[in-house]
Structures are given as C-alpha cells and as structure tokens.
Short mmCIF file of C-alpha atoms in Angstrom, two decimals:
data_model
loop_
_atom_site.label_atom_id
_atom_site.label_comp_id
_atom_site.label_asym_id
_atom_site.label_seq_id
_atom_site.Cartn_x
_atom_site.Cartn_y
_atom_site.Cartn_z
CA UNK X 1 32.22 -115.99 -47.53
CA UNK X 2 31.35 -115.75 -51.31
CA UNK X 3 29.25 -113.12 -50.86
CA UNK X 4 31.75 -111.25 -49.16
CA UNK X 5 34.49 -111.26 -51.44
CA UNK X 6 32.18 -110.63 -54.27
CA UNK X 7 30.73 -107.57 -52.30
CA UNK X 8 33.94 -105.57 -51.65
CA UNK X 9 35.36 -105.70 -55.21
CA UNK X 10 32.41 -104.01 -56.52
CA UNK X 11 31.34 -101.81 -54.04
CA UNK X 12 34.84 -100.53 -54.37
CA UNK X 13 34.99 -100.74 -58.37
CA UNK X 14 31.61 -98.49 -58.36
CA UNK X 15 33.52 -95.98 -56.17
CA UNK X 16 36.07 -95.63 -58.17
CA UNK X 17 33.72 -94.80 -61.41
CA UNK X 18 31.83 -92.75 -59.89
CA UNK X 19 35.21 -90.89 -58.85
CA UNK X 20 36.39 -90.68 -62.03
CA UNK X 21 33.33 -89.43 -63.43
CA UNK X 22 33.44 -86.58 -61.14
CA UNK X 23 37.15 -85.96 -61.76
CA UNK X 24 36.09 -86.03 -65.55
CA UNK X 25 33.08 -83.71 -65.54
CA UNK X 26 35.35 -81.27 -63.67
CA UNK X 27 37.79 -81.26 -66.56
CA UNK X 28 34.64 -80.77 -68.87
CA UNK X 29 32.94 -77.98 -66.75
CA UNK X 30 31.77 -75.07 -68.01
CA UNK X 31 31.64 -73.40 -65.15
CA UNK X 32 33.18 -74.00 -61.71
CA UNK X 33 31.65 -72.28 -58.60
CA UNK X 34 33.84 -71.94 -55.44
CA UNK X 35 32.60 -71.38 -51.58
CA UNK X 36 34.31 -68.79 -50.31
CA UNK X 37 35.19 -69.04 -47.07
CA UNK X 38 37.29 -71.46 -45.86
CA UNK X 39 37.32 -72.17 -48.95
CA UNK X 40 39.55 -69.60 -51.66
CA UNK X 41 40.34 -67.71 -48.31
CA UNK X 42 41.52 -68.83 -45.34
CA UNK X 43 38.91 -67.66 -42.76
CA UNK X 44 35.44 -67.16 -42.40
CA UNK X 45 34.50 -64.19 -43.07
CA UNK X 46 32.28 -63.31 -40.17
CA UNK X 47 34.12 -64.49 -37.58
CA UNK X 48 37.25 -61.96 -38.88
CA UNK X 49 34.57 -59.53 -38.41
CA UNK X 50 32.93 -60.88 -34.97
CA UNK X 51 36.60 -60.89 -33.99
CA UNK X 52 37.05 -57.80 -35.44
CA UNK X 53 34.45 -56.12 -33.59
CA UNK X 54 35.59 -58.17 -29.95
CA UNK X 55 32.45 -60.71 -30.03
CA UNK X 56 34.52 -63.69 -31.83
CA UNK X 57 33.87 -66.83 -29.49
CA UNK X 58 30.60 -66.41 -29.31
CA UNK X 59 30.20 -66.04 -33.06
CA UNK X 60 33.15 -68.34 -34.16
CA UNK X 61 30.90 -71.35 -32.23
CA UNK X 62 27.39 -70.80 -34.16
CA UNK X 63 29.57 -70.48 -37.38
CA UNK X 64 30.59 -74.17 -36.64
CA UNK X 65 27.04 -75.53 -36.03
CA UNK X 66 26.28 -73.71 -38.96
CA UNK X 67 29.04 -74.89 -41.55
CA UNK X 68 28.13 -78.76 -39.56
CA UNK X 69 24.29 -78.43 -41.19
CA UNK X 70 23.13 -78.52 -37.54
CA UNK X 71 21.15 -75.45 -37.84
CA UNK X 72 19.36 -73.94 -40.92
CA UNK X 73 21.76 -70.91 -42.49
CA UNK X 74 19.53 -68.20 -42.27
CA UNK X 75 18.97 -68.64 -38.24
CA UNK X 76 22.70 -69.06 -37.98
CA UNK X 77 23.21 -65.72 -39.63
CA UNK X 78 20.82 -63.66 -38.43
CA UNK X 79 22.04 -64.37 -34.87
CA UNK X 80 25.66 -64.03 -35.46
CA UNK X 81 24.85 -60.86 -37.12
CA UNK X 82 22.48 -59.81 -34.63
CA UNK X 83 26.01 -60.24 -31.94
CA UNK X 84 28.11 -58.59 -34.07
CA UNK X 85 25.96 -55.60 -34.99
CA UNK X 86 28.95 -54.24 -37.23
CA UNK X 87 29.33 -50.50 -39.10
CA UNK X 88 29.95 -49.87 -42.30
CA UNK X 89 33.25 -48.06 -41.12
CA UNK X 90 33.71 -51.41 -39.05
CA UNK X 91 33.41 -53.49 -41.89
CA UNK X 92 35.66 -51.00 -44.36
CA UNK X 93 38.29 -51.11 -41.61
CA UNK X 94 38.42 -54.68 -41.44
CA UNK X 95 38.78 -55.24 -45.16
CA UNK X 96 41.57 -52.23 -45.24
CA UNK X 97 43.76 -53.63 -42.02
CA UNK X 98 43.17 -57.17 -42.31
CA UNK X 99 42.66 -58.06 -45.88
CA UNK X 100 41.15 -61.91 -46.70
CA UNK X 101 44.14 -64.36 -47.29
CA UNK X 102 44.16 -66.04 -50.19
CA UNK X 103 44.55 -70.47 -50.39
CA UNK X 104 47.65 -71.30 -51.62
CA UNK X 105 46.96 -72.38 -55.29
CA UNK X 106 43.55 -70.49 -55.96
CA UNK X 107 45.42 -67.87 -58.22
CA UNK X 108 46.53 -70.19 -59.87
CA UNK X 109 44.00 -72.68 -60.33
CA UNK X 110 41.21 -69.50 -61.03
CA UNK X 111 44.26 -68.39 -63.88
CA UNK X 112 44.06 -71.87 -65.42
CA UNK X 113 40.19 -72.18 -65.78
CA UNK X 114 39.95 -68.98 -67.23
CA UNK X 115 42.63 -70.11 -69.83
CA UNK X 116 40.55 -72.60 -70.87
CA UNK X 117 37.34 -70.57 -70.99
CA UNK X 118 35.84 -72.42 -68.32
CA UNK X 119 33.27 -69.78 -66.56
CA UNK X 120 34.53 -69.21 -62.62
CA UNK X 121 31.78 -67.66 -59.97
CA UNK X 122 31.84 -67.04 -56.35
CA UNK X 123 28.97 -68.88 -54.08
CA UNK X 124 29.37 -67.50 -50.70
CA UNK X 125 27.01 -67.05 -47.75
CA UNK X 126 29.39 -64.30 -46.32
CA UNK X 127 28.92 -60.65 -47.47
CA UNK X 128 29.16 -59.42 -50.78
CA UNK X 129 31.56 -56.59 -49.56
CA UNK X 130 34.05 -58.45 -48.78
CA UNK X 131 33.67 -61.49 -51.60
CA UNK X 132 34.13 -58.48 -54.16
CA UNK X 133 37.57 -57.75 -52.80
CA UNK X 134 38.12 -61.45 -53.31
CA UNK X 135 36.91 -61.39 -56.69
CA UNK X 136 39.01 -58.55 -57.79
CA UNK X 137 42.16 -60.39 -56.60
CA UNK X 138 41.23 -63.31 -58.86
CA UNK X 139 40.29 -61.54 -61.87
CA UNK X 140 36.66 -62.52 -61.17
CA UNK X 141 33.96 -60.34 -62.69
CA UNK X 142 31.79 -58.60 -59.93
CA UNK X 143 28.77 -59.86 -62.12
CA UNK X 144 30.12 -63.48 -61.12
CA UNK X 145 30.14 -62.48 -57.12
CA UNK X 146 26.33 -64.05 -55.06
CA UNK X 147 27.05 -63.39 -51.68
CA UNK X 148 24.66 -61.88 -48.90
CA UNK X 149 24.30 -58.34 -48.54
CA UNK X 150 24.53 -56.05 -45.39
CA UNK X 151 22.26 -53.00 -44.63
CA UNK X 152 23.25 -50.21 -42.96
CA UNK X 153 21.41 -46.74 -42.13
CA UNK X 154 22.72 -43.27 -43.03
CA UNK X 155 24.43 -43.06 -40.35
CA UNK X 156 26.51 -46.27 -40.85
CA UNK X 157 24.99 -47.85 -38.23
CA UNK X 158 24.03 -51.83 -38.66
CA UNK X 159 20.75 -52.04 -40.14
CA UNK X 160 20.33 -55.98 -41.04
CA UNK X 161 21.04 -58.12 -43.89
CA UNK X 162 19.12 -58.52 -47.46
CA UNK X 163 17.27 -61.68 -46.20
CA UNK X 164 16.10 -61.74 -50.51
CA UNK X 165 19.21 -63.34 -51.64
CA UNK X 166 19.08 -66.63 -52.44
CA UNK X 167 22.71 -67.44 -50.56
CA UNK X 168 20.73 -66.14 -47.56
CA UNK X 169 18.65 -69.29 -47.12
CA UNK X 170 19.22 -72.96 -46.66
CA UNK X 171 19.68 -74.71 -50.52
CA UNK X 172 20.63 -70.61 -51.46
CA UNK X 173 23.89 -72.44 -53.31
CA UNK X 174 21.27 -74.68 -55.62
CA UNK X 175 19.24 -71.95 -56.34
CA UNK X 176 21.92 -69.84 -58.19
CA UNK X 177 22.96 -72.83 -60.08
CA UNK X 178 20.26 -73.43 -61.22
CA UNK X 179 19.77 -70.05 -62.08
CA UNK X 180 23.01 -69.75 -64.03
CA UNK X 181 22.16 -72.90 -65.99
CA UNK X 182 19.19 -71.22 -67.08
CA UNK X 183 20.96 -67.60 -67.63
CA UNK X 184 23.93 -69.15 -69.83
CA UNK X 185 23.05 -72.48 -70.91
CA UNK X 186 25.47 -74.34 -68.80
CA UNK X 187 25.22 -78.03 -68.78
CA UNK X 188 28.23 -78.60 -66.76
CA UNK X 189 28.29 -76.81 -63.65
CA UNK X 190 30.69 -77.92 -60.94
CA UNK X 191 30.74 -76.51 -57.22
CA UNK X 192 33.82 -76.22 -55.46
CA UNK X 193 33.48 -75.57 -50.95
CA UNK X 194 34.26 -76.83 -47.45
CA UNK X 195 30.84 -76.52 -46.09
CA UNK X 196 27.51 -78.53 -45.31
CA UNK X 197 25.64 -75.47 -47.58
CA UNK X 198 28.48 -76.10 -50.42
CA UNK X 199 27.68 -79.93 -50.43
CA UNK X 200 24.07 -79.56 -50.37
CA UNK X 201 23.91 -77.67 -53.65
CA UNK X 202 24.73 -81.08 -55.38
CA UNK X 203 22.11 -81.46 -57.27
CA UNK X 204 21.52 -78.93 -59.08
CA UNK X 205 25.40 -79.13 -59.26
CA UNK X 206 26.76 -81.75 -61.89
CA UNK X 207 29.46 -82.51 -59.59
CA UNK X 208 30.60 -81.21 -55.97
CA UNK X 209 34.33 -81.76 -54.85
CA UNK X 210 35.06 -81.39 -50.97
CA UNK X 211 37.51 -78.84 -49.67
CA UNK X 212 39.58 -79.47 -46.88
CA UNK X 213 42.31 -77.81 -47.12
CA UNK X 214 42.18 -75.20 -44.48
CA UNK X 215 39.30 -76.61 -42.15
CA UNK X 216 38.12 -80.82 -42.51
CA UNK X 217 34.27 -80.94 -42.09
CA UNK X 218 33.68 -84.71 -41.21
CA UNK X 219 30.08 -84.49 -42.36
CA UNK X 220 31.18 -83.06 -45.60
CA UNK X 221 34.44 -85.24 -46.36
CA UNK X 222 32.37 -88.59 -45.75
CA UNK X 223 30.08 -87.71 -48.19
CA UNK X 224 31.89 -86.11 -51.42
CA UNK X 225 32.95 -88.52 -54.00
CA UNK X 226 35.92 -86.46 -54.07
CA UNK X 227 37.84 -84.86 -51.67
CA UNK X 228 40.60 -82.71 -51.84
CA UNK X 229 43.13 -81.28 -49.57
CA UNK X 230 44.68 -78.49 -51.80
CA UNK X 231 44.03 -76.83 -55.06
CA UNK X 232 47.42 -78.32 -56.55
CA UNK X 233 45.28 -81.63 -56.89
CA UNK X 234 42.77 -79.60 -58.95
CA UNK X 235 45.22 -78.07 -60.96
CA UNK X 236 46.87 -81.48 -61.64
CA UNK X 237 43.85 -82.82 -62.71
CA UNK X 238 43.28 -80.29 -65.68
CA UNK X 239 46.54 -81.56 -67.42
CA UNK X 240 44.60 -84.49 -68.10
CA UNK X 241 42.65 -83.03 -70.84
#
C-alpha cells in the first residue's frame, strides 16, 4: 500500500511539470507551426474536394486511417488522389464556391503571435493551393505556407502530385522543422495540429500541443502533454507572459 500512495503523487506531480513546461515553451516560442486541416479550418481539405468532385465516402474513410497513423501518408494520398482525379478548374471552383472555414479563434490567436513577433507557418499535408488562400486570410506570408503540391497537364487535366515535398512523406512535418531551425536559427519551435502526422513531428518540435477542437483523434489526445479543445485556451495562455 506504501508503494501505492507514493506512486500516484509523483507520477501525477511529473505530469504536471512536464505540462507546464510545454505551456511555458509555447509562451517562449519563436515560432509556432499549425496543421491545417482540421486544424485552423474546419475540414479536410481533400475530402471538400473528393466531395466536391462526388467521390467523398470513399475518400473521407482513407483520410481517417490516414490522420489515425494506420497507414503511411504518402500511400494514403496517392490513393485518395488517384479517386479523386480532380482539375485545376475543379479545384479553382471549389476554393471560389466553397471557401475553407476558418476555427473560431485562429484570427485571433495568429493576430496575437504576430504581435509579439513570434514567427507563425503553415504545416499541412493538403495542397498548397488551397493552404495559400488560408494563409492570406491570416496575414501569413506565402513564404511561410509547406503544403503538397498538385500537377496538372495543359489541359487542366489531373496529372499527380509533387511526391518531392517533404509534407508528402511520413515524418514530412519534422523535416521542415528542422529545416526552419536551421534556415532562421530558431531554438523554440512549437507545432500546433489534430493529426497522427502533426504529433509525430515532436521531436524535432520543442513542444507539440493536441488539437481537438473540431475532430478528437484518440491516438493523438492520449499522447500530447497538452491538449486543447479551442484556440481561446491558447490565447489565454499568452497573457501569462
């Protein structure tokens, strides 16, 4: 029995620091990098487009084994994509008629980091096309967008994705933080995301925070030392500096 009682008290206790160390390096962050989808928006992003071009269950399913780490990223996107086989004029369209909705709080919280010169960049395996859009909505520099590219051919026509990126691959997410610590000199680099691919990317990440605010990944939620629900707890936590 004394083992026990002297167990939970500092099991819990070592939480708790570890918690507030995280909370603490994100007030001290030099930069913060967000997921995307799910994420600042409220959808993914290829399933608005799988939906968008009438193959959505299909896609919509391999998008959860994907975001659940059950398959590697770069299978689960080549086969969506290779279902949903989109145009340029298909993927313009969607962007025009059914824009990306915003989280509540993410203007706000982006606003406040740039306020305090903290360095904000986009991490997203969805498509650079439509990430931009996002970007631009945020005040974001295009220079701070890594997303995935899509190919088409003259004609418009579906041609593949740039399988080069580095947010094209399993550990993608790592890769450009690591890269951006070597680019700027960050030593404080926090990522921000709902996903299995967001959560993975901690280390090279100082610090990952779970986002479940529009979509609860249990595999993701069990694991971050801190979770969060909206982006008001974020914000919340940057008046403590």
């Amino acid at each position: 029995m004394l083992s026990f009682f002297f167990y939970v008290p500092f099991s819990f206790s070592s939480m708790m620091a570890t918690l507030s160390q995280t909370k603490e390096l994100f007030r001290r962050a030099d930069a913060v990098c967000f997921d995307v989808d799910s994420t600042i928006i409220k959808e993914e992003g290829i399933d608005e487009l799988a939906k968008f071009c009438g193959v959505g269950d299909a896609v919509t399913e391999m998008t959860r084994k994907a975001m659940g780490g059950s398959v590697t990223f770069k299978t689960a996107l080549n086969e969506r994509l290779s279902i949903i086989r989109c145009s340029r004029e298909q993927v313009n369209k969607l962007i025009t008629d059914h824009p990306p909705q915003l989280t509540p709080g993410i203007r706000e919280l982006v606003e406040r980091l740039h306020q305090r010169n903290i360095k904000v960049f986009l991490i997203s395996g969805g498509f650079r096309c439509i990430v931009e859009h996002v970007a631009t909505q945020l005040d974001i520099p295009l220079h701070h967008v890594y997303a995935n590219r899509l190919k088409f051919y003259f004609n418009g026509e579906y041609a593949g994705f740039d399988e080069s990126q580095p947010t094209a691959e399993t550990g993608g997410k790592g890769k450009v933080i690591n890269m951006l610590k070597e680019q700027h000199g960050f030593k404080n680099v926090v990522m921000v995301g709902d996903g299995a691919t967001d959560l993975e990317a901690y280390p090279p990440a100082s610090a990952f925070i779970g986002f479940g605010g529009n979509v609860v990944r249990q595999q993701v939620k069990e694991k971050s030392l801190w979770y969060v629900t909206s982006f008001g707890e974020l914000l919340k936590e940057l008046e403590n500096i």
